[in-house]
PDB file of C-alpha atoms in Angstrom:
ATOM      1  CA  GLN A   1    -150.928  -8.508 -28.687  1.00  0.00           C
ATOM      2  CA  LYS A   2    -151.343  -5.927 -31.430  1.00  0.00           C
ATOM      3  CA  GLU A   3    -153.640  -7.202 -34.136  1.00  0.00           C
ATOM      4  CA  VAL A   4    -155.035  -6.444 -37.554  1.00  0.00           C
ATOM      5  CA  GLU A   5    -158.331  -8.105 -38.389  1.00  0.00           C
ATOM      6  CA  GLN A   6    -159.738  -8.818 -41.833  1.00  0.00           C
ATOM      7  CA  ASN A   7    -162.614 -10.945 -43.022  1.00  0.00           C
ATOM      8  CA  SER A   8    -161.000 -13.905 -44.793  1.00  0.00           C
ATOM      9  CA  GLY A   9    -163.742 -14.096 -47.424  1.00  0.00           C
ATOM     10  CA  PRO A  10    -164.040 -15.041 -50.142  1.00  0.00           C
ATOM     11  CA  LEU A  11    -165.806 -11.847 -51.098  1.00  0.00           C
ATOM     12  CA  SER A  12    -167.586 -12.303 -54.398  1.00  0.00           C
ATOM     13  CA  VAL A  13    -168.391  -9.166 -56.415  1.00  0.00           C
ATOM     14  CA  PRO A  14    -169.844  -8.913 -59.933  1.00  0.00           C
ATOM     15  CA  GLU A  15    -167.722  -7.308 -62.602  1.00  0.00           C
ATOM     16  CA  GLY A  16    -168.229  -3.553 -62.780  1.00  0.00           C
ATOM     17  CA  ALA A  17    -169.459  -3.255 -59.189  1.00  0.00           C
ATOM     18  CA  ILE A  18    -167.679  -1.692 -56.207  1.00  0.00           C
ATOM     19  CA  ALA A  19    -165.656  -4.050 -54.018  1.00  0.00           C
ATOM     20  CA  SER A  20    -165.344  -2.973 -50.388  1.00  0.00           C
ATOM     21  CA  LEU A  21    -162.625  -4.464 -48.203  1.00  0.00           C
ATOM     22  CA  ASN A  22    -162.387  -3.713 -44.498  1.00  0.00           C
ATOM     23  CA  CYS A  23    -159.717  -3.879 -41.826  1.00  0.00           C
ATOM     24  CA  THR A  24    -159.642  -3.052 -38.120  1.00  0.00           C
ATOM     25  CA  TYR A  25    -156.543  -2.652 -35.969  1.00  0.00           C
ATOM     26  CA  SER A  26    -155.852  -2.620 -32.253  1.00  0.00           C
ATOM     27  CA  ASP A  27    -152.790  -0.326 -31.935  1.00  0.00           C
ATOM     28  CA  ARG A  28    -154.333   3.088 -31.367  1.00  0.00           C
ATOM     29  CA  GLY A  29    -150.972   4.787 -31.945  1.00  0.00           C
ATOM     30  CA  SER A  30    -150.485   3.396 -35.469  1.00  0.00           C
ATOM     31  CA  GLN A  31    -149.683   6.084 -38.019  1.00  0.00           C
ATOM     32  CA  SER A  32    -149.202   4.323 -41.348  1.00  0.00           C
ATOM     33  CA  PHE A  33    -151.633   2.028 -43.137  1.00  0.00           C
ATOM     34  CA  PHE A  34    -151.140  -0.024 -46.268  1.00  0.00           C
ATOM     35  CA  TRP A  35    -153.067  -2.214 -48.651  1.00  0.00           C
ATOM     36  CA  TYR A  36    -151.292  -4.947 -50.574  1.00  0.00           C
ATOM     37  CA  ARG A  37    -152.595  -7.130 -53.371  1.00  0.00           C
ATOM     38  CA  GLN A  38    -151.340 -10.705 -53.659  1.00  0.00           C
ATOM     39  CA  TYR A  39    -152.122 -12.843 -56.659  1.00  0.00           C
ATOM     40  CA  SER A  40    -152.025 -16.595 -56.131  1.00  0.00           C
ATOM     41  CA  GLY A  41    -148.436 -17.813 -56.068  1.00  0.00           C
ATOM     42  CA  LYS A  42    -146.985 -14.308 -56.247  1.00  0.00           C
ATOM     43  CA  SER A  43    -145.509 -11.900 -53.726  1.00  0.00           C
ATOM     44  CA  PRO A  44    -147.558  -9.048 -52.200  1.00  0.00           C
ATOM     45  CA  GLU A  45    -147.623  -5.770 -54.107  1.00  0.00           C
ATOM     46  CA  LEU A  46    -148.213  -2.411 -52.427  1.00  0.00           C
ATOM     47  CA  ILE A  47    -151.231  -0.695 -53.976  1.00  0.00           C
ATOM     48  CA  MET A  48    -152.228   1.997 -51.475  1.00  0.00           C
ATOM     49  CA  SER A  49    -150.811   3.776 -48.467  1.00  0.00           C
ATOM     50  CA  ILE A  50    -152.693   6.204 -46.235  1.00  0.00           C
ATOM     51  CA  TYR A  51    -151.510   8.247 -43.270  1.00  0.00           C
ATOM     52  CA  SER A  52    -154.299  10.743 -42.485  1.00  0.00           C
ATOM     53  CA  ASN A  53    -157.984  10.423 -41.678  1.00  0.00           C
ATOM     54  CA  GLY A  54    -160.239  10.584 -44.704  1.00  0.00           C
ATOM     55  CA  ASP A  55    -160.092   9.279 -48.243  1.00  0.00           C
ATOM     56  CA  LYS A  56    -157.194   8.840 -50.635  1.00  0.00           C
ATOM     57  CA  GLU A  57    -157.922   8.039 -54.249  1.00  0.00           C
ATOM     58  CA  ASP A  58    -155.645   6.483 -56.849  1.00  0.00           C
ATOM     59  CA  GLY A  59    -157.354   5.509 -60.070  1.00  0.00           C
ATOM     60  CA  ARG A  60    -160.039   2.935 -59.322  1.00  0.00           C
ATOM     61  CA  PHE A  61    -158.784   2.484 -55.751  1.00  0.00           C
ATOM     62  CA  THR A  62    -159.833   4.526 -52.721  1.00  0.00           C
ATOM     63  CA  ALA A  63    -158.409   3.981 -49.256  1.00  0.00           C
ATOM     64  CA  GLN A  64    -160.399   5.266 -46.303  1.00  0.00           C
ATOM     65  CA  LEU A  65    -158.997   5.782 -42.802  1.00  0.00           C
ATOM     66  CA  ASN A  66    -160.826   6.465 -39.558  1.00  0.00           C
ATOM     67  CA  LYS A  67    -158.336   6.520 -36.674  1.00  0.00           C
ATOM     68  CA  ALA A  68    -161.019   7.163 -34.047  1.00  0.00           C
ATOM     69  CA  SER A  69    -162.745   3.930 -35.020  1.00  0.00           C
ATOM     70  CA  GLN A  70    -159.425   2.166 -35.784  1.00  0.00           C
ATOM     71  CA  TYR A  71    -160.735   1.212 -39.168  1.00  0.00           C
ATOM     72  CA  VAL A  72    -159.253   1.290 -42.664  1.00  0.00           C
ATOM     73  CA  SER A  73    -160.950   0.215 -45.864  1.00  0.00           C
ATOM     74  CA  LEU A  74    -160.225  -0.196 -49.556  1.00  0.00           C
ATOM     75  CA  LEU A  75    -162.790   0.449 -52.245  1.00  0.00           C
ATOM     76  CA  ILE A  76    -162.273  -0.819 -55.788  1.00  0.00           C
ATOM     77  CA  ARG A  77    -164.551   0.809 -58.328  1.00  0.00           C
ATOM     78  CA  ASP A  78    -165.510  -0.777 -61.643  1.00  0.00           C
ATOM     79  CA  SER A  79    -164.159  -4.128 -60.456  1.00  0.00           C
ATOM     80  CA  GLN A  80    -162.417  -6.223 -63.091  1.00  0.00           C
ATOM     81  CA  PRO A  81    -161.681  -9.974 -63.137  1.00  0.00           C
ATOM     82  CA  SER A  82    -157.987  -9.000 -62.897  1.00  0.00           C
ATOM     83  CA  ASP A  83    -158.731  -7.561 -59.431  1.00  0.00           C
ATOM     84  CA  SER A  84    -159.364 -11.108 -58.161  1.00  0.00           C
ATOM     85  CA  ALA A  85    -156.648 -11.629 -55.547  1.00  0.00           C
ATOM     86  CA  THR A  86    -156.056 -11.660 -51.828  1.00  0.00           C
ATOM     87  CA  TYR A  87    -155.870  -8.188 -50.295  1.00  0.00           C
ATOM     88  CA  LEU A  88    -153.662  -7.731 -47.245  1.00  0.00           C
ATOM     89  CA  CYS A  89    -154.046  -4.890 -44.771  1.00  0.00           C
ATOM     90  CA  ALA A  90    -150.916  -3.808 -42.885  1.00  0.00           C
ATOM     91  CA  VAL A  91    -150.485  -1.278 -40.099  1.00  0.00           C
ATOM     92  CA  THR A  92    -147.275   0.178 -38.650  1.00  0.00           C
ATOM     93  CA  SER A  93    -146.702  -0.675 -35.007  1.00  0.00           C
ATOM     94  CA  ASN A  94    -146.338   2.426 -32.877  1.00  0.00           C
ATOM     95  CA  SER A  95    -143.692   0.701 -30.726  1.00  0.00           C
ATOM     96  CA  ASN A  96    -141.162  -0.639 -33.233  1.00  0.00           C
ATOM     97  CA  TYR A  97    -142.410   0.642 -36.612  1.00  0.00           C
ATOM     98  CA  GLN A  98    -142.667  -2.885 -38.008  1.00  0.00           C
ATOM     99  CA  LEU A  99    -145.726  -3.811 -40.027  1.00  0.00           C
ATOM    100  CA  ILE A 100    -148.516  -5.795 -38.405  1.00  0.00           C
ATOM    101  CA  TRP A 101    -150.329  -7.847 -41.035  1.00  0.00           C
ATOM    102  CA  GLY A 102    -153.884  -8.971 -41.423  1.00  0.00           C
ATOM    103  CA  ALA A 103    -154.472 -12.474 -42.744  1.00  0.00           C
ATOM    104  CA  GLY A 104    -156.002 -11.102 -45.946  1.00  0.00           C
ATOM    105  CA  THR A 105    -159.353 -11.077 -47.715  1.00  0.00           C
ATOM    106  CA  LYS A 106    -159.789 -13.160 -50.837  1.00  0.00           C
ATOM    107  CA  LEU A 107    -161.666 -11.179 -53.484  1.00  0.00           C
ATOM    108  CA  ILE A 108    -163.324 -12.848 -56.461  1.00  0.00           C
ATOM    109  CA  ILE A 109    -164.673 -10.723 -59.300  1.00  0.00           C
ATOM    110  CA  LYS A 110    -167.267 -12.643 -61.291  1.00  0.00           C
ATOM    111  CA  PRO A 111    -167.547 -11.814 -65.026  1.00  0.00           C
TER     112      PRO A 111
ATOM    113  CA  SER B   1    -134.656   2.985 -59.198  1.00  0.00           C
ATOM    114  CA  GLN B   2    -134.668   0.518 -56.364  1.00  0.00           C
ATOM    115  CA  THR B   3    -135.008  -3.182 -57.068  1.00  0.00           C
ATOM    116  CA  ILE B   4    -134.948  -6.279 -54.912  1.00  0.00           C
ATOM    117  CA  HIS B   5    -133.680  -9.622 -56.122  1.00  0.00           C
ATOM    118  CA  GLN B   6    -134.435 -12.934 -54.511  1.00  0.00           C
ATOM    119  CA  TRP B   7    -133.382 -16.403 -55.598  1.00  0.00           C
ATOM    120  CA  PRO B   8    -133.973 -19.171 -56.308  1.00  0.00           C
ATOM    121  CA  ALA B   9    -137.639 -18.999 -57.319  1.00  0.00           C
ATOM    122  CA  THR B  10    -138.363 -22.602 -56.391  1.00  0.00           C
ATOM    123  CA  LEU B  11    -136.487 -25.158 -54.351  1.00  0.00           C
ATOM    124  CA  VAL B  12    -137.139 -28.771 -53.417  1.00  0.00           C
ATOM    125  CA  GLN B  13    -134.935 -30.012 -50.608  1.00  0.00           C
ATOM    126  CA  PRO B  14    -134.841 -33.254 -48.591  1.00  0.00           C
ATOM    127  CA  VAL B  15    -135.403 -33.239 -44.853  1.00  0.00           C
ATOM    128  CA  GLY B  16    -132.147 -32.664 -42.999  1.00  0.00           C
ATOM    129  CA  SER B  17    -130.443 -30.823 -45.846  1.00  0.00           C
ATOM    130  CA  PRO B  18    -129.065 -27.276 -45.470  1.00  0.00           C
ATOM    131  CA  LEU B  19    -130.673 -24.148 -46.877  1.00  0.00           C
ATOM    132  CA  SER B  20    -129.387 -20.826 -48.131  1.00  0.00           C
ATOM    133  CA  LEU B  21    -131.664 -18.190 -49.652  1.00  0.00           C
ATOM    134  CA  GLU B  22    -130.245 -14.884 -50.785  1.00  0.00           C
ATOM    135  CA  CYS B  23    -131.766 -11.458 -51.193  1.00  0.00           C
ATOM    136  CA  THR B  24    -130.119  -8.319 -52.515  1.00  0.00           C
ATOM    137  CA  VAL B  25    -131.377  -4.776 -52.898  1.00  0.00           C
ATOM    138  CA  GLU B  26    -130.150  -2.299 -55.493  1.00  0.00           C
ATOM    139  CA  GLY B  27    -130.480   1.460 -55.738  1.00  0.00           C
ATOM    140  CA  THR B  28    -130.599   2.295 -52.047  1.00  0.00           C
ATOM    141  CA  SER B  29    -128.387   2.226 -49.015  1.00  0.00           C
ATOM    142  CA  ASN B  30    -128.938   1.077 -45.436  1.00  0.00           C
ATOM    143  CA  PRO B  31    -132.385  -0.392 -46.065  1.00  0.00           C
ATOM    144  CA  ASN B  32    -134.354  -2.207 -43.391  1.00  0.00           C
ATOM    145  CA  LEU B  33    -134.511  -5.827 -44.579  1.00  0.00           C
ATOM    146  CA  TYR B  34    -137.001  -8.544 -43.695  1.00  0.00           C
ATOM    147  CA  TRP B  35    -137.530 -12.277 -44.155  1.00  0.00           C
ATOM    148  CA  TYR B  36    -141.119 -13.518 -44.093  1.00  0.00           C
ATOM    149  CA  ARG B  37    -142.624 -16.956 -44.522  1.00  0.00           C
ATOM    150  CA  GLN B  38    -146.100 -17.653 -45.811  1.00  0.00           C
ATOM    151  CA  ALA B  39    -147.451 -21.171 -45.363  1.00  0.00           C
ATOM    152  CA  ALA B  40    -150.016 -22.358 -47.905  1.00  0.00           C
ATOM    153  CA  GLY B  41    -153.268 -20.429 -47.475  1.00  0.00           C
ATOM    154  CA  ARG B  42    -151.909 -18.564 -44.457  1.00  0.00           C
ATOM    155  CA  GLY B  43    -150.828 -15.058 -43.551  1.00  0.00           C
ATOM    156  CA  LEU B  44    -147.344 -13.555 -43.457  1.00  0.00           C
ATOM    157  CA  GLN B  45    -145.072 -14.588 -40.597  1.00  0.00           C
ATOM    158  CA  LEU B  46    -142.106 -12.329 -39.856  1.00  0.00           C
ATOM    159  CA  LEU B  47    -138.978 -14.424 -39.327  1.00  0.00           C
ATOM    160  CA  PHE B  48    -136.096 -11.929 -39.147  1.00  0.00           C
ATOM    161  CA  TYR B  49    -135.410  -8.285 -39.724  1.00  0.00           C
ATOM    162  CA  SER B  50    -132.256  -6.221 -39.932  1.00  0.00           C
ATOM    163  CA  VAL B  51    -131.678  -2.491 -39.605  1.00  0.00           C
ATOM    164  CA  GLY B  52    -127.988  -2.662 -40.543  1.00  0.00           C
ATOM    165  CA  ILE B  53    -124.945  -4.822 -41.324  1.00  0.00           C
ATOM    166  CA  GLY B  54    -124.556  -7.582 -38.759  1.00  0.00           C
ATOM    167  CA  GLN B  55    -127.756  -6.564 -36.926  1.00  0.00           C
ATOM    168  CA  ILE B  56    -130.358  -9.340 -36.901  1.00  0.00           C
ATOM    169  CA  SER B  57    -133.557  -9.545 -34.888  1.00  0.00           C
ATOM    170  CA  SER B  58    -135.355 -12.861 -34.657  1.00  0.00           C
ATOM    171  CA  GLU B  59    -139.100 -12.826 -34.267  1.00  0.00           C
ATOM    172  CA  VAL B  60    -139.840 -16.524 -34.049  1.00  0.00           C
ATOM    173  CA  PRO B  61    -137.566 -19.217 -32.549  1.00  0.00           C
ATOM    174  CA  GLN B  62    -136.953 -22.017 -35.047  1.00  0.00           C
ATOM    175  CA  ASN B  63    -134.159 -23.793 -36.873  1.00  0.00           C
ATOM    176  CA  LEU B  64    -133.603 -20.923 -39.264  1.00  0.00           C
ATOM    177  CA  SER B  65    -131.002 -18.175 -39.028  1.00  0.00           C
ATOM    178  CA  ALA B  66    -130.285 -14.982 -40.938  1.00  0.00           C
ATOM    179  CA  SER B  67    -127.218 -12.951 -41.701  1.00  0.00           C
ATOM    180  CA  ARG B  68    -126.484  -9.584 -43.259  1.00  0.00           C
ATOM    181  CA  PRO B  69    -122.881  -9.660 -44.438  1.00  0.00           C
ATOM    182  CA  GLN B  70    -123.221  -6.547 -46.605  1.00  0.00           C
ATOM    183  CA  ASP B  71    -125.443  -3.479 -46.509  1.00  0.00           C
ATOM    184  CA  ARG B  72    -127.768  -4.685 -49.250  1.00  0.00           C
ATOM    185  CA  GLN B  73    -127.516  -8.456 -48.817  1.00  0.00           C
ATOM    186  CA  PHE B  74    -129.687 -10.582 -46.555  1.00  0.00           C
ATOM    187  CA  ILE B  75    -129.322 -14.350 -46.278  1.00  0.00           C
ATOM    188  CA  LEU B  76    -131.655 -16.916 -44.741  1.00  0.00           C
ATOM    189  CA  SER B  77    -130.107 -20.212 -43.723  1.00  0.00           C
ATOM    190  CA  SER B  78    -130.770 -23.500 -42.060  1.00  0.00           C
ATOM    191  CA  LYS B  79    -128.404 -26.294 -41.120  1.00  0.00           C
ATOM    192  CA  LYS B  80    -131.064 -29.016 -41.233  1.00  0.00           C
ATOM    193  CA  LEU B  81    -134.440 -28.507 -42.859  1.00  0.00           C
ATOM    194  CA  LEU B  82    -137.656 -29.852 -41.362  1.00  0.00           C
ATOM    195  CA  LEU B  83    -140.866 -30.701 -43.199  1.00  0.00           C
ATOM    196  CA  SER B  84    -142.495 -27.765 -41.408  1.00  0.00           C
ATOM    197  CA  ASP B  85    -140.030 -25.373 -43.080  1.00  0.00           C
ATOM    198  CA  SER B  86    -141.924 -25.705 -46.354  1.00  0.00           C
ATOM    199  CA  GLY B  87    -143.503 -22.483 -47.487  1.00  0.00           C
ATOM    200  CA  PHE B  88    -143.193 -19.327 -49.531  1.00  0.00           C
ATOM    201  CA  TYR B  89    -140.227 -17.256 -48.342  1.00  0.00           C
ATOM    202  CA  LEU B  90    -140.300 -13.560 -49.029  1.00  0.00           C
ATOM    203  CA  CYS B  91    -137.596 -10.956 -48.654  1.00  0.00           C
ATOM    204  CA  ALA B  92    -138.682  -7.353 -48.252  1.00  0.00           C
ATOM    205  CA  TRP B  93    -137.146  -3.941 -47.695  1.00  0.00           C
ATOM    206  CA  LYS B  94    -138.263  -0.474 -46.722  1.00  0.00           C
ATOM    207  CA  VAL B  95    -136.593   2.923 -46.851  1.00  0.00           C
ATOM    208  CA  SER B  96    -137.616   4.299 -43.496  1.00  0.00           C
ATOM    209  CA  PHE B  97    -140.016   3.756 -40.642  1.00  0.00           C
ATOM    210  CA  ASN B  98    -143.126   5.269 -42.211  1.00  0.00           C
ATOM    211  CA  TYR B  99    -142.950   3.521 -45.567  1.00  0.00           C
ATOM    212  CA  GLY B 100    -144.464   0.281 -46.790  1.00  0.00           C
ATOM    213  CA  TYR B 101    -142.383  -2.722 -47.671  1.00  0.00           C
ATOM    214  CA  THR B 102    -141.369  -3.789 -51.154  1.00  0.00           C
ATOM    215  CA  PHE B 103    -141.217  -7.545 -51.591  1.00  0.00           C
ATOM    216  CA  GLY B 104    -138.987  -9.716 -53.707  1.00  0.00           C
ATOM    217  CA  SER B 105    -140.528 -12.308 -55.990  1.00  0.00           C
ATOM    218  CA  GLY B 106    -140.248 -15.025 -53.345  1.00  0.00           C
ATOM    219  CA  THR B 107    -138.850 -18.538 -53.049  1.00  0.00           C
ATOM    220  CA  ARG B 108    -141.219 -21.466 -52.878  1.00  0.00           C
ATOM    221  CA  LEU B 109    -139.529 -24.098 -50.715  1.00  0.00           C
ATOM    222  CA  THR B 110    -140.777 -27.648 -50.535  1.00  0.00           C
ATOM    223  CA  VAL B 111    -139.115 -29.943 -48.027  1.00  0.00           C
ATOM    224  CA  VAL B 112    -139.615 -33.606 -48.888  1.00  0.00           C
TER     225      VAL B 112
END
């Protein structure tokens, strides 16, 4: 069973600090990795994609990928209350190219 | 630009009634289409996906079915709803194998 693991949280971070969200996956052949943000009652929204080892930055968001350790993370700098949401990690299956989803980490940014 | 439409936004249906949820995609052709369900406080459960007209793959056996009558139209149906069918239903699409999914706005279904 191919899996994606995330800490369910909630992860509480003070406003202005760095929020660090982590995800591990079991399919060693996975090639594409995604972070989605889901506000309560809304549909998931793609915020970051990463395909190569290392860091990818987009504004306040940085995705980090380490394929050897089967680990992907999302850093949110200068956290804002509007960043409070559930963050879903998703990984492409190497066998059928469908996304395998983590259960999500609930992030709370405290003013 | 590509957009995905999903309706209705909310639905309250009695047990045993039929269901039809529709999803359409604009601005692309031959998308991969997906139906997911998310129970309250839970993760995403893949129900069906389709790589082309008339091609449906079912991931989880249940009393739901899906159809793709046109290239950019994906329909989720049930003949008789159960209480356990309540949840947040999401349609999604992607361009090709290495891309992320784009989700519709979702349908919140409550079976009473």
